[in-house]
């Protein structure tokens, strides 16, 4: 956006310089009249440059205007020379704007991919960890990453939007994984086995995604989640705890929706 402003205002300055060179300067007969003719332009651009909000507009317009003015001790009508100078300036600024935009896009995409790879590595670790997870730590870390992503990708389409969606999906999936790790010990043995299978499949998937960002979750992971959803999660005999089936199922459904948003949950679990 910055280089786009510089390019447009430089073009405006070049156009005005052509008007001055061939419409105003031929009528100039003395130095005071020259000052009076240039005063409106430089007073306006000076006012723009004095304000931080319009500083860039005023500066780039002045450079485009002054760089193409044929100021000398006598007027000459060498249009080719003046046009070459102005066009060289405009083309140079245009090339810089295009290169800056492409370079910024590559940096933003690389930043997004690095953050997603870091998230995939953590999700793989969380999935195979035997310790209880900390939900607050996970949310804080992912929100920090989303804060880093949003300013860089807010103006981008296509891949930028996909990266933001993937980051939000990782946030939801990570919360579900932490919850499953924390509730796993309250499930019966059959339910624990089903949850272990889900966590192992998740760990394998996120390990693959560390290497290839475009990899999709496979059918084995989907089947493991659906199998866990079909289990009855009741407290083991003799344990005085609340029934954990509701939070476990909520976490499994959250995983299912995050990883397979296009597939029908009702059909898969039927």
C-alpha positions as protocol buffer text, in pm:
chain_id: "A"
residue {
  index: 1
  type: UNK
  ca { x: 0 y: 0 z: 0 }
}
residue {
  index: 2
  type: UNK
  ca { x: 279 y: 247 z: 80 }
}
residue {
  index: 3
  type: UNK
  ca { x: 459 y: 196 z: -249 }
}
residue {
  index: 4
  type: UNK
  ca { x: 126 y: 216 z: -430 }
}
residue {
  index: 5
  type: UNK
  ca { x: 69 y: 562 z: -281 }
}
residue {
  index: 6
  type: UNK
  ca { x: 419 y: 668 z: -383 }
}
residue {
  index: 7
  type: UNK
  ca { x: 364 y: 545 z: -738 }
}
residue {
  index: 8
  type: UNK
  ca { x: 27 y: 717 z: -785 }
}
residue {
  index: 9
  type: UNK
  ca { x: 130 y: 1051 z: -637 }
}
residue {
  index: 10
  type: UNK
  ca { x: 456 y: 1048 z: -836 }
}
residue {
  index: 11
  type: UNK
  ca { x: 249 y: 1003 z: -1154 }
}
residue {
  index: 12
  type: UNK
  ca { x: 33 y: 1299 z: -1056 }
}
residue {
  index: 13
  type: UNK
  ca { x: 344 y: 1508 z: -999 }
}
residue {
  index: 14
  type: UNK
  ca { x: 484 y: 1407 z: -1338 }
}
residue {
  index: 15
  type: UNK
  ca { x: 159 y: 1502 z: -1514 }
}
residue {
  index: 16
  type: UNK
  ca { x: 156 y: 1843 z: -1344 }
}
residue {
  index: 17
  type: UNK
  ca { x: 520 y: 1900 z: -1441 }
}
residue {
  index: 18
  type: UNK
  ca { x: 430 y: 1843 z: -1809 }
}
residue {
  index: 19
  type: UNK
  ca { x: 156 y: 2106 z: -1775 }
}
residue {
  index: 20
  type: UNK
  ca { x: 403 y: 2351 z: -1622 }
}
residue {
  index: 21
  type: UNK
  ca { x: 678 y: 2279 z: -1874 }
}
residue {
  index: 22
  type: UNK
  ca { x: 462 y: 2335 z: -2180 }
}
residue {
  index: 23
  type: UNK
  ca { x: 168 y: 2539 z: -2051 }
}
residue {
  index: 24
  type: UNK
  ca { x: 307 y: 2775 z: -1787 }
}
residue {
  index: 25
  type: UNK
  ca { x: 682 y: 2818 z: -1836 }
}
residue {
  index: 26
  type: UNK
  ca { x: 657 y: 2955 z: -2194 }
}
residue {
  index: 27
  type: UNK
  ca { x: 475 y: 3260 z: -2051 }
}
residue {
  index: 28
  type: UNK
  ca { x: 729 y: 3324 z: -1771 }
}
residue {
  index: 29
  type: UNK
  ca { x: 927 y: 3645 z: -1830 }
}
residue {
  index: 30
  type: UNK
  ca { x: 1099 y: 3704 z: -1494 }
}
residue {
  index: 31
  type: UNK
  ca { x: 1211 y: 3531 z: -1178 }
}
residue {
  index: 32
  type: UNK
  ca { x: 937 y: 3680 z: -952 }
}
residue {
  index: 33
  type: UNK
  ca { x: 670 y: 3554 z: -1189 }
}
residue {
  index: 34
  type: UNK
  ca { x: 835 y: 3211 z: -1184 }
}
residue {
  index: 35
  type: UNK
  ca { x: 814 y: 3213 z: -803 }
}
residue {
  index: 36
  type: UNK
  ca { x: 449 y: 3316 z: -813 }
}
residue {
  index: 37
  type: UNK
  ca { x: 364 y: 3039 z: -1060 }
}
residue {
  index: 38
  type: UNK
  ca { x: 531 y: 2771 z: -850 }
}
residue {
  index: 39
  type: UNK
  ca { x: 410 y: 2903 z: -513 }
}
residue {
  index: 40
  type: UNK
  ca { x: 64 y: 2735 z: -516 }
}
residue {
  index: 41
  type: UNK
  ca { x: 213 y: 2390 z: -579 }
}
residue {
  index: 42
  type: UNK
  ca { x: 490 y: 2415 z: -321 }
}
residue {
  index: 43
  type: UNK
  ca { x: 267 y: 2575 z: -57 }
}
residue {
  index: 44
  type: UNK
  ca { x: 15 y: 2291 z: -88 }
}
residue {
  index: 45
  type: UNK
  ca { x: 277 y: 2015 z: -94 }
}
residue {
  index: 46
  type: UNK
  ca { x: 463 y: 2179 z: 194 }
}
residue {
  index: 47
  type: UNK
  ca { x: 142 y: 2177 z: 398 }
}
residue {
  index: 48
  type: UNK
  ca { x: 91 y: 1810 z: 313 }
}
residue {
  index: 49
  type: UNK
  ca { x: 448 y: 1724 z: 413 }
}
residue {
  index: 50
  type: UNK
  ca { x: 403 y: 1903 z: 746 }
}
residue {
  index: 51
  type: UNK
  ca { x: 126 y: 1663 z: 850 }
}
residue {
  index: 52
  type: UNK
  ca { x: 229 y: 1309 z: 945 }
}
residue {
  index: 53
  type: UNK
  ca { x: -89 y: 1165 z: 792 }
}
residue {
  index: 54
  type: UNK
  ca { x: -19 y: 1316 z: 446 }
}
residue {
  index: 55
  type: UNK
  ca { x: 361 y: 1333 z: 464 }
}
residue {
  index: 56
  type: UNK
  ca { x: 409 y: 1047 z: 219 }
}
residue {
  index: 57
  type: UNK
  ca { x: 165 y: 1194 z: -33 }
}
residue {
  index: 58
  type: UNK
  ca { x: 330 y: 1535 z: -26 }
}
residue {
  index: 59
  type: UNK
  ca { x: 684 y: 1400 z: -46 }
}
residue {
  index: 60
  type: UNK
  ca { x: 625 y: 1161 z: -337 }
}
residue {
  index: 61
  type: UNK
  ca { x: 422 y: 1424 z: -528 }
}
residue {
  index: 62
  type: UNK
  ca { x: 703 y: 1677 z: -484 }
}
residue {
  index: 63
  type: UNK
  ca { x: 966 y: 1431 z: -604 }
}
residue {
  index: 64
  type: UNK
  ca { x: 761 y: 1343 z: -912 }
}
residue {
  index: 65
  type: UNK
  ca { x: 694 y: 1710 z: -985 }
}
residue {
  index: 66
  type: UNK
  ca { x: 1041 y: 1856 z: -924 }
}
residue {
  index: 67
  type: UNK
  ca { x: 1221 y: 1565 z: -1088 }
}
residue {
  index: 68
  type: UNK
  ca { x: 1053 y: 1640 z: -1420 }
}
residue {
  index: 69
  type: UNK
  ca { x: 1067 y: 2021 z: -1416 }
}
residue {
  index: 70
  type: UNK
  ca { x: 1293 y: 2170 z: -1685 }
}
residue {
  index: 71
  type: UNK
  ca { x: 1420 y: 2457 z: -1472 }
}
residue {
  index: 72
  type: UNK
  ca { x: 1714 y: 2636 z: -1633 }
}
residue {
  index: 73
  type: UNK
  ca { x: 1826 y: 2986 z: -1729 }
}
residue {
  index: 74
  type: UNK
  ca { x: 1615 y: 2968 z: -2046 }
}
residue {
  index: 75
  type: UNK
  ca { x: 1306 y: 2772 z: -2148 }
}
residue {
  index: 76
  type: UNK
  ca { x: 1339 y: 2492 z: -2402 }
}
residue {
  index: 77
  type: UNK
  ca { x: 1075 y: 2271 z: -2557 }
}
residue {
  index: 78
  type: UNK
  ca { x: 1263 y: 1942 z: -2570 }
}
residue {
  index: 79
  type: UNK
  ca { x: 961 y: 1724 z: -2496 }
}
residue {
  index: 80
  type: UNK
  ca { x: 1154 y: 1399 z: -2552 }
}
residue {
  index: 81
  type: UNK
  ca { x: 1412 y: 1481 z: -2287 }
}
residue {
  index: 82
  type: UNK
  ca { x: 1155 y: 1595 z: -2032 }
}
residue {
  index: 83
  type: UNK
  ca { x: 929 y: 1295 z: -2097 }
}
residue {
  index: 84
  type: UNK
  ca { x: 1223 y: 1054 z: -2068 }
}
residue {
  index: 85
  type: UNK
  ca { x: 1322 y: 1198 z: -1730 }
}
residue {
  index: 86
  type: UNK
  ca { x: 968 y: 1181 z: -1598 }
}
residue {
  index: 87
  type: UNK
  ca { x: 893 y: 837 z: -1734 }
}
residue {
  index: 88
  type: UNK
  ca { x: 1220 y: 702 z: -1597 }
}
residue {
  index: 89
  type: UNK
  ca { x: 1122 y: 824 z: -1251 }
}
residue {
  index: 90
  type: UNK
  ca { x: 769 y: 684 z: -1275 }
}
residue {
  index: 91
  type: UNK
  ca { x: 883 y: 347 z: -1413 }
}
residue {
  index: 92
  type: UNK
  ca { x: 1150 y: 319 z: -1144 }
}
residue {
  index: 93
  type: UNK
  ca { x: 897 y: 388 z: -869 }
}
residue {
  index: 94
  type: UNK
  ca { x: 653 y: 142 z: -1032 }
}
residue {
  index: 95
  type: UNK
  ca { x: 911 y: -137 z: -1042 }
}
residue {
  index: 96
  type: UNK
  ca { x: 999 y: -69 z: -679 }
}
residue {
  index: 97
  type: UNK
  ca { x: 629 y: -82 z: -585 }
}
residue {
  index: 98
  type: UNK
  ca { x: 574 y: -416 z: -762 }
}
residue {
  index: 99
  type: UNK
  ca { x: 888 y: -571 z: -614 }
}
residue {
  index: 100
  type: UNK
  ca { x: 803 y: -442 z: -266 }
}
residue {
  index: 101
  type: UNK
  ca { x: 453 y: -589 z: -291 }
}
residue {
  index: 102
  type: UNK
  ca { x: 578 y: -929 z: -410 }
}
residue {
  index: 103
  type: UNK
  ca { x: 850 y: -941 z: -146 }
}
residue {
  index: 104
  type: UNK
  ca { x: 606 y: -845 z: 130 }
}
residue {
  index: 105
  type: UNK
  ca { x: 363 y: -1118 z: 17 }
}
residue {
  index: 106
  type: UNK
  ca { x: 638 y: -1382 z: 24 }
}
residue {
  index: 107
  type: UNK
  ca { x: 750 y: -1271 z: 371 }
}
residue {
  index: 108
  type: UNK
  ca { x: 392 y: -1280 z: 500 }
}
residue {
  index: 109
  type: UNK
  ca { x: 325 y: -1625 z: 358 }
}
residue {
  index: 110
  type: UNK
  ca { x: 655 y: -1759 z: 498 }
}
residue {
  index: 111
  type: UNK
  ca { x: 575 y: -1610 z: 837 }
}
residue {
  index: 112
  type: UNK
  ca { x: 234 y: -1775 z: 835 }
}
residue {
  index: 113
  type: UNK
  ca { x: 378 y: -2112 z: 736 }
}
residue {
  index: 114
  type: UNK
  ca { x: 644 y: -2092 z: 1009 }
}
residue {
  index: 115
  type: UNK
  ca { x: 382 y: -2019 z: 1274 }
}
residue {
  index: 116
  type: UNK
  ca { x: 162 y: -2303 z: 1150 }
}
residue {
  index: 117
  type: UNK
  ca { x: 456 y: -2544 z: 1155 }
}
residue {
  index: 118
  type: UNK
  ca { x: 529 y: -2441 z: 1513 }
}
residue {
  index: 119
  type: UNK
  ca { x: 165 y: -2507 z: 1601 }
}
residue {
  index: 120
  type: UNK
  ca { x: 177 y: -2847 z: 1428 }
}
residue {
  index: 121
  type: UNK
  ca { x: 488 y: -2941 z: 1627 }
}
residue {
  index: 122
  type: UNK
  ca { x: 319 y: -2849 z: 1955 }
}
residue {
  index: 123
  type: UNK
  ca { x: 0 y: -3032 z: 1863 }
}
residue {
  index: 124
  type: UNK
  ca { x: 202 y: -3345 z: 1783 }
}
residue {
  index: 125
  type: UNK
  ca { x: 373 y: -3319 z: 2124 }
}
residue {
  index: 126
  type: UNK
  ca { x: 44 y: -3259 z: 2306 }
}
residue {
  index: 127
  type: UNK
  ca { x: -118 y: -3557 z: 2137 }
}
residue {
  index: 128
  type: UNK
  ca { x: 142 y: -3807 z: 2254 }
}
residue {
  index: 129
  type: UNK
  ca { x: 216 y: -3651 z: 2592 }
}
residue {
  index: 130
  type: UNK
  ca { x: 124 y: -3849 z: 2902 }
}
residue {
  index: 131
  type: UNK
  ca { x: 105 y: -3543 z: 3126 }
}
residue {
  index: 132
  type: UNK
  ca { x: -204 y: -3328 z: 3175 }
}
residue {
  index: 133
  type: UNK
  ca { x: -220 y: -3024 z: 2952 }
}
residue {
  index: 134
  type: UNK
  ca { x: -265 y: -2661 z: 3051 }
}
residue {
  index: 135
  type: UNK
  ca { x: -556 y: -2506 z: 2861 }
}
residue {
  index: 136
  type: UNK
  ca { x: -465 y: -2150 z: 2958 }
}
residue {
  index: 137
  type: UNK
  ca { x: -109 y: -2187 z: 2831 }
}
residue {
  index: 138
  type: UNK
  ca { x: -231 y: -2328 z: 2498 }
}
residue {
  index: 139
  type: UNK
  ca { x: -486 y: -2055 z: 2442 }
}
residue {
  index: 140
  type: UNK
  ca { x: -236 y: -1783 z: 2533 }
}
residue {
  index: 141
  type: UNK
  ca { x: 24 y: -1920 z: 2293 }
}
residue {
  index: 142
  type: UNK
  ca { x: -218 y: -1960 z: 2002 }
}
residue {
  index: 143
  type: UNK
  ca { x: -372 y: -1618 z: 2056 }
}
residue {
  index: 144
  type: UNK
  ca { x: -21 y: -1472 z: 2042 }
}
residue {
  index: 145
  type: UNK
  ca { x: 30 y: -1644 z: 1706 }
}
residue {
  index: 146
  type: UNK
  ca { x: -303 y: -1522 z: 1574 }
}
residue {
  index: 147
  type: UNK
  ca { x: -204 y: -1172 z: 1682 }
}
residue {
  index: 148
  type: UNK
  ca { x: 115 y: -1205 z: 1481 }
}
residue {
  index: 149
  type: UNK
  ca { x: -70 y: -1343 z: 1178 }
}
residue {
  index: 150
  type: UNK
  ca { x: -363 y: -1103 z: 1153 }
}
residue {
  index: 151
  type: UNK
  ca { x: -177 y: -777 z: 1075 }
}
residue {
  index: 152
  type: UNK
  ca { x: 34 y: -951 z: 811 }
}
residue {
  index: 153
  type: UNK
  ca { x: -249 y: -1133 z: 637 }
}
residue {
  index: 154
  type: UNK
  ca { x: -546 y: -901 z: 682 }
}
residue {
  index: 155
  type: UNK
  ca { x: -492 y: -744 z: 340 }
}
residue {
  index: 156
  type: UNK
  ca { x: -413 y: -1067 z: 159 }
}
residue {
  index: 157
  type: UNK
  ca { x: -657 y: -1292 z: -22 }
}
residue {
  index: 158
  type: UNK
  ca { x: -630 y: -1656 z: -115 }
}
residue {
  index: 159
  type: UNK
  ca { x: -346 y: -1818 z: 80 }
}
residue {
  index: 160
  type: UNK
  ca { x: -361 y: -1554 z: 353 }
}
residue {
  index: 161
  type: UNK
  ca { x: -722 y: -1639 z: 432 }
}
residue {
  index: 162
  type: UNK
  ca { x: -640 y: -2012 z: 426 }
}
residue {
  index: 163
  type: UNK
  ca { x: -355 y: -1964 z: 674 }
}
residue {
  index: 164
  type: UNK
  ca { x: -579 y: -1774 z: 914 }
}
residue {
  index: 165
  type: UNK
  ca { x: -844 y: -2049 z: 891 }
}
residue {
  index: 166
  type: UNK
  ca { x: -577 y: -2315 z: 956 }
}
residue {
  index: 167
  type: UNK
  ca { x: -453 y: -2123 z: 1262 }
}
residue {
  index: 168
  type: UNK
  ca { x: -807 y: -2099 z: 1405 }
}
residue {
  index: 169
  type: UNK
  ca { x: -859 y: -2469 z: 1333 }
}
residue {
  index: 170
  type: UNK
  ca { x: -536 y: -2547 z: 1522 }
}
residue {
  index: 171
  type: UNK
  ca { x: -656 y: -2336 z: 1814 }
}
residue {
  index: 172
  type: UNK
  ca { x: -979 y: -2539 z: 1840 }
}
residue {
  index: 173
  type: UNK
  ca { x: -805 y: -2873 z: 1781 }
}
residue {
  index: 174
  type: UNK
  ca { x: -542 y: -2796 z: 2047 }
}
residue {
  index: 175
  type: UNK
  ca { x: -809 y: -2710 z: 2303 }
}
residue {
  index: 176
  type: UNK
  ca { x: -984 y: -3041 z: 2231 }
}
residue {
  index: 177
  type: UNK
  ca { x: -657 y: -3236 z: 2258 }
}
residue {
  index: 178
  type: UNK
  ca { x: -569 y: -3078 z: 2593 }
}
residue {
  index: 179
  type: UNK
  ca { x: -918 y: -3155 z: 2723 }
}
residue {
  index: 180
  type: UNK
  ca { x: -896 y: -3518 z: 2608 }
}
residue {
  index: 181
  type: UNK
  ca { x: -557 y: -3559 z: 2777 }
}
residue {
  index: 182
  type: UNK
  ca { x: -697 y: -3421 z: 3101 }
}
residue {
  index: 183
  type: UNK
  ca { x: -1013 y: -3641 z: 3092 }
}
residue {
  index: 184
  type: UNK
  ca { x: -853 y: -3958 z: 2957 }
}
residue {
  index: 185
  type: UNK
  ca { x: -784 y: -4110 z: 3299 }
}
residue {
  index: 186
  type: UNK
  ca { x: -1154 y: -4081 z: 3394 }
}
residue {
  index: 187
  type: UNK
  ca { x: -1266 y: -4297 z: 3103 }
}
residue {
  index: 188
  type: UNK
  ca { x: -1312 y: -4677 z: 3123 }
}
residue {
  index: 189
  type: UNK
  ca { x: -1046 y: -4902 z: 2972 }
}
residue {
  index: 190
  type: UNK
  ca { x: -1225 y: -4939 z: 2637 }
}
residue {
  index: 191
  type: UNK
  ca { x: -1276 y: -4566 z: 2618 }
}
residue {
  index: 192
  type: UNK
  ca { x: -911 y: -4500 z: 2708 }
}
residue {
  index: 193
  type: UNK
  ca { x: -800 y: -4730 z: 2427 }
}
residue {
  index: 194
  type: UNK
  ca { x: -1022 y: -4544 z: 2180 }
}
residue {
  index: 195
  type: UNK
  ca { x: -889 y: -4208 z: 2300 }
}
residue {
  index: 196
  type: UNK
  ca { x: -529 y: -4332 z: 2280 }
}
residue {
  index: 197
  type: UNK
  ca { x: -590 y: -4433 z: 1920 }
}
residue {
  index: 198
  type: UNK
  ca { x: -729 y: -4086 z: 1843 }
}
residue {
  index: 199
  type: UNK
  ca { x: -431 y: -3915 z: 2008 }
}
residue {
  index: 200
  type: UNK
  ca { x: -181 y: -4137 z: 1826 }
}
residue {
  index: 201
  type: UNK
  ca { x: -347 y: -4066 z: 1492 }
}
residue {
  index: 202
  type: UNK
  ca { x: -345 y: -3693 z: 1572 }
}
residue {
  index: 203
  type: UNK
  ca { x: 24 y: -3703 z: 1658 }
}
residue {
  index: 204
  type: UNK
  ca { x: 102 y: -3880 z: 1329 }
}
residue {
  index: 205
  type: UNK
  ca { x: -104 y: -3630 z: 1130 }
}
residue {
  index: 206
  type: UNK
  ca { x: 59 y: -3322 z: 1282 }
}
residue {
  index: 207
  type: UNK
  ca { x: 404 y: -3472 z: 1232 }
}
residue {
  index: 208
  type: UNK
  ca { x: 324 y: -3509 z: 862 }
}
residue {
  index: 209
  type: UNK
  ca { x: 195 y: -3153 z: 851 }
}
residue {
  index: 210
  type: UNK
  ca { x: 524 y: -3024 z: 988 }
}
residue {
  index: 211
  type: UNK
  ca { x: 688 y: -3145 z: 666 }
}
residue {
  index: 212
  type: UNK
  ca { x: 406 y: -3070 z: 420 }
}
residue {
  index: 213
  type: UNK
  ca { x: 170 y: -2788 z: 513 }
}
residue {
  index: 214
  type: UNK
  ca { x: -92 y: -2892 z: 256 }
}
residue {
  index: 215
  type: UNK
  ca { x: -139 y: -3246 z: 388 }
}
residue {
  index: 216
  type: UNK
  ca { x: -497 y: -3329 z: 483 }
}
residue {
  index: 217
  type: UNK
  ca { x: -610 y: -3548 z: 775 }
}
residue {
  index: 218
  type: UNK
  ca { x: -660 y: -3902 z: 651 }
}
residue {
  index: 219
  type: UNK
  ca { x: -944 y: -4151 z: 678 }
}
residue {
  index: 220
  type: UNK
  ca { x: -771 y: -4340 z: 961 }
}
residue {
  index: 221
  type: UNK
  ca { x: -792 y: -4034 z: 1185 }
}
residue {
  index: 222
  type: UNK
  ca { x: -1155 y: -3978 z: 1095 }
}
residue {
  index: 223
  type: UNK
  ca { x: -1236 y: -4343 z: 1169 }
}
residue {
  index: 224
  type: UNK
  ca { x: -1056 y: -4322 z: 1505 }
}
residue {
  index: 225
  type: UNK
  ca { x: -1257 y: -4016 z: 1609 }
}
residue {
  index: 226
  type: UNK
  ca { x: -1584 y: -4175 z: 1497 }
}
residue {
  index: 227
  type: UNK
  ca { x: -1496 y: -4495 z: 1684 }
}
residue {
  index: 228
  type: UNK
  ca { x: -1426 y: -4295 z: 2001 }
}
residue {
  index: 229
  type: UNK
  ca { x: -1759 y: -4115 z: 1963 }
}
residue {
  index: 230
  type: UNK
  ca { x: -1935 y: -4454 z: 1958 }
}
residue {
  index: 231
  type: UNK
  ca { x: -1789 y: -4552 z: 2297 }
}
residue {
  index: 232
  type: UNK
  ca { x: -1973 y: -4525 z: 2628 }
}
residue {
  index: 233
  type: UNK
  ca { x: -1771 y: -4304 z: 2860 }
}
residue {
  index: 234
  type: UNK
  ca { x: -1877 y: -4381 z: 3215 }
}
residue {
  index: 235
  type: UNK
  ca { x: -1668 y: -4357 z: 3532 }
}
residue {
  index: 236
  type: UNK
  ca { x: -1491 y: -4683 z: 3631 }
}
residue {
  index: 237
  type: UNK
  ca { x: -1656 y: -4882 z: 3910 }
}
residue {
  index: 238
  type: UNK
  ca { x: -1595 y: -4741 z: 4255 }
}
residue {
  index: 239
  type: UNK
  ca { x: -1475 y: -4400 z: 4135 }
}
residue {
  index: 240
  type: UNK
  ca { x: -1665 y: -4108 z: 4279 }
}
residue {
  index: 241
  type: UNK
  ca { x: -1640 y: -3862 z: 3990 }
}
residue {
  index: 242
  type: UNK
  ca { x: -1883 y: -3681 z: 3770 }
}
residue {
  index: 243
  type: UNK
  ca { x: -1968 y: -3849 z: 3443 }
}
residue {
  index: 244
  type: UNK
  ca { x: -1702 y: -3722 z: 3200 }
}
residue {
  index: 245
  type: UNK
  ca { x: -1889 y: -3838 z: 2889 }
}
residue {
  index: 246
  type: UNK
  ca { x: -2023 y: -3493 z: 2807 }
}
residue {
  index: 247
  type: UNK
  ca { x: -1685 y: -3307 z: 2802 }
}
residue {
  index: 248
  type: UNK
  ca { x: -1512 y: -3597 z: 2625 }
}
residue {
  index: 249
  type: UNK
  ca { x: -1779 y: -3609 z: 2356 }
}
residue {
  index: 250
  type: UNK
  ca { x: -1773 y: -3231 z: 2320 }
}
residue {
  index: 251
  type: UNK
  ca { x: -1397 y: -3244 z: 2266 }
}
residue {
  index: 252
  type: UNK
  ca { x: -1426 y: -3526 z: 2013 }
}
residue {
  index: 253
  type: UNK
  ca { x: -1699 y: -3343 z: 1823 }
}
residue {
  index: 254
  type: UNK
  ca { x: -1481 y: -3030 z: 1828 }
}
residue {
  index: 255
  type: UNK
  ca { x: -1195 y: -3227 z: 1677 }
}
residue {
  index: 256
  type: UNK
  ca { x: -1427 y: -3377 z: 1417 }
}
residue {
  index: 257
  type: UNK
  ca { x: -1559 y: -3037 z: 1315 }
}
residue {
  index: 258
  type: UNK
  ca { x: -1213 y: -2876 z: 1306 }
}
residue {
  index: 259
  type: UNK
  ca { x: -1041 y: -3146 z: 1101 }
}
residue {
  index: 260
  type: UNK
  ca { x: -1329 y: -3266 z: 882 }
}
residue {
  index: 261
  type: UNK
  ca { x: -1563 y: -2968 z: 840 }
}
residue {
  index: 262
  type: UNK
  ca { x: -1701 y: -3091 z: 508 }
}
residue {
  index: 263
  type: UNK
  ca { x: -1802 y: -3438 z: 627 }
}
residue {
  index: 264
  type: UNK
  ca { x: -2134 y: -3508 z: 794 }
}
residue {
  index: 265
  type: UNK
  ca { x: -2096 y: -3617 z: 1156 }
}
residue {
  index: 266
  type: UNK
  ca { x: -2436 y: -3784 z: 1162 }
}
residue {
  index: 267
  type: UNK
  ca { x: -2360 y: -4005 z: 860 }
}
residue {
  index: 268
  type: UNK
  ca { x: -2017 y: -4106 z: 989 }
}
residue {
  index: 269
  type: UNK
  ca { x: -2135 y: -4208 z: 1332 }
}
residue {
  index: 270
  type: UNK
  ca { x: -2452 y: -4378 z: 1213 }
}
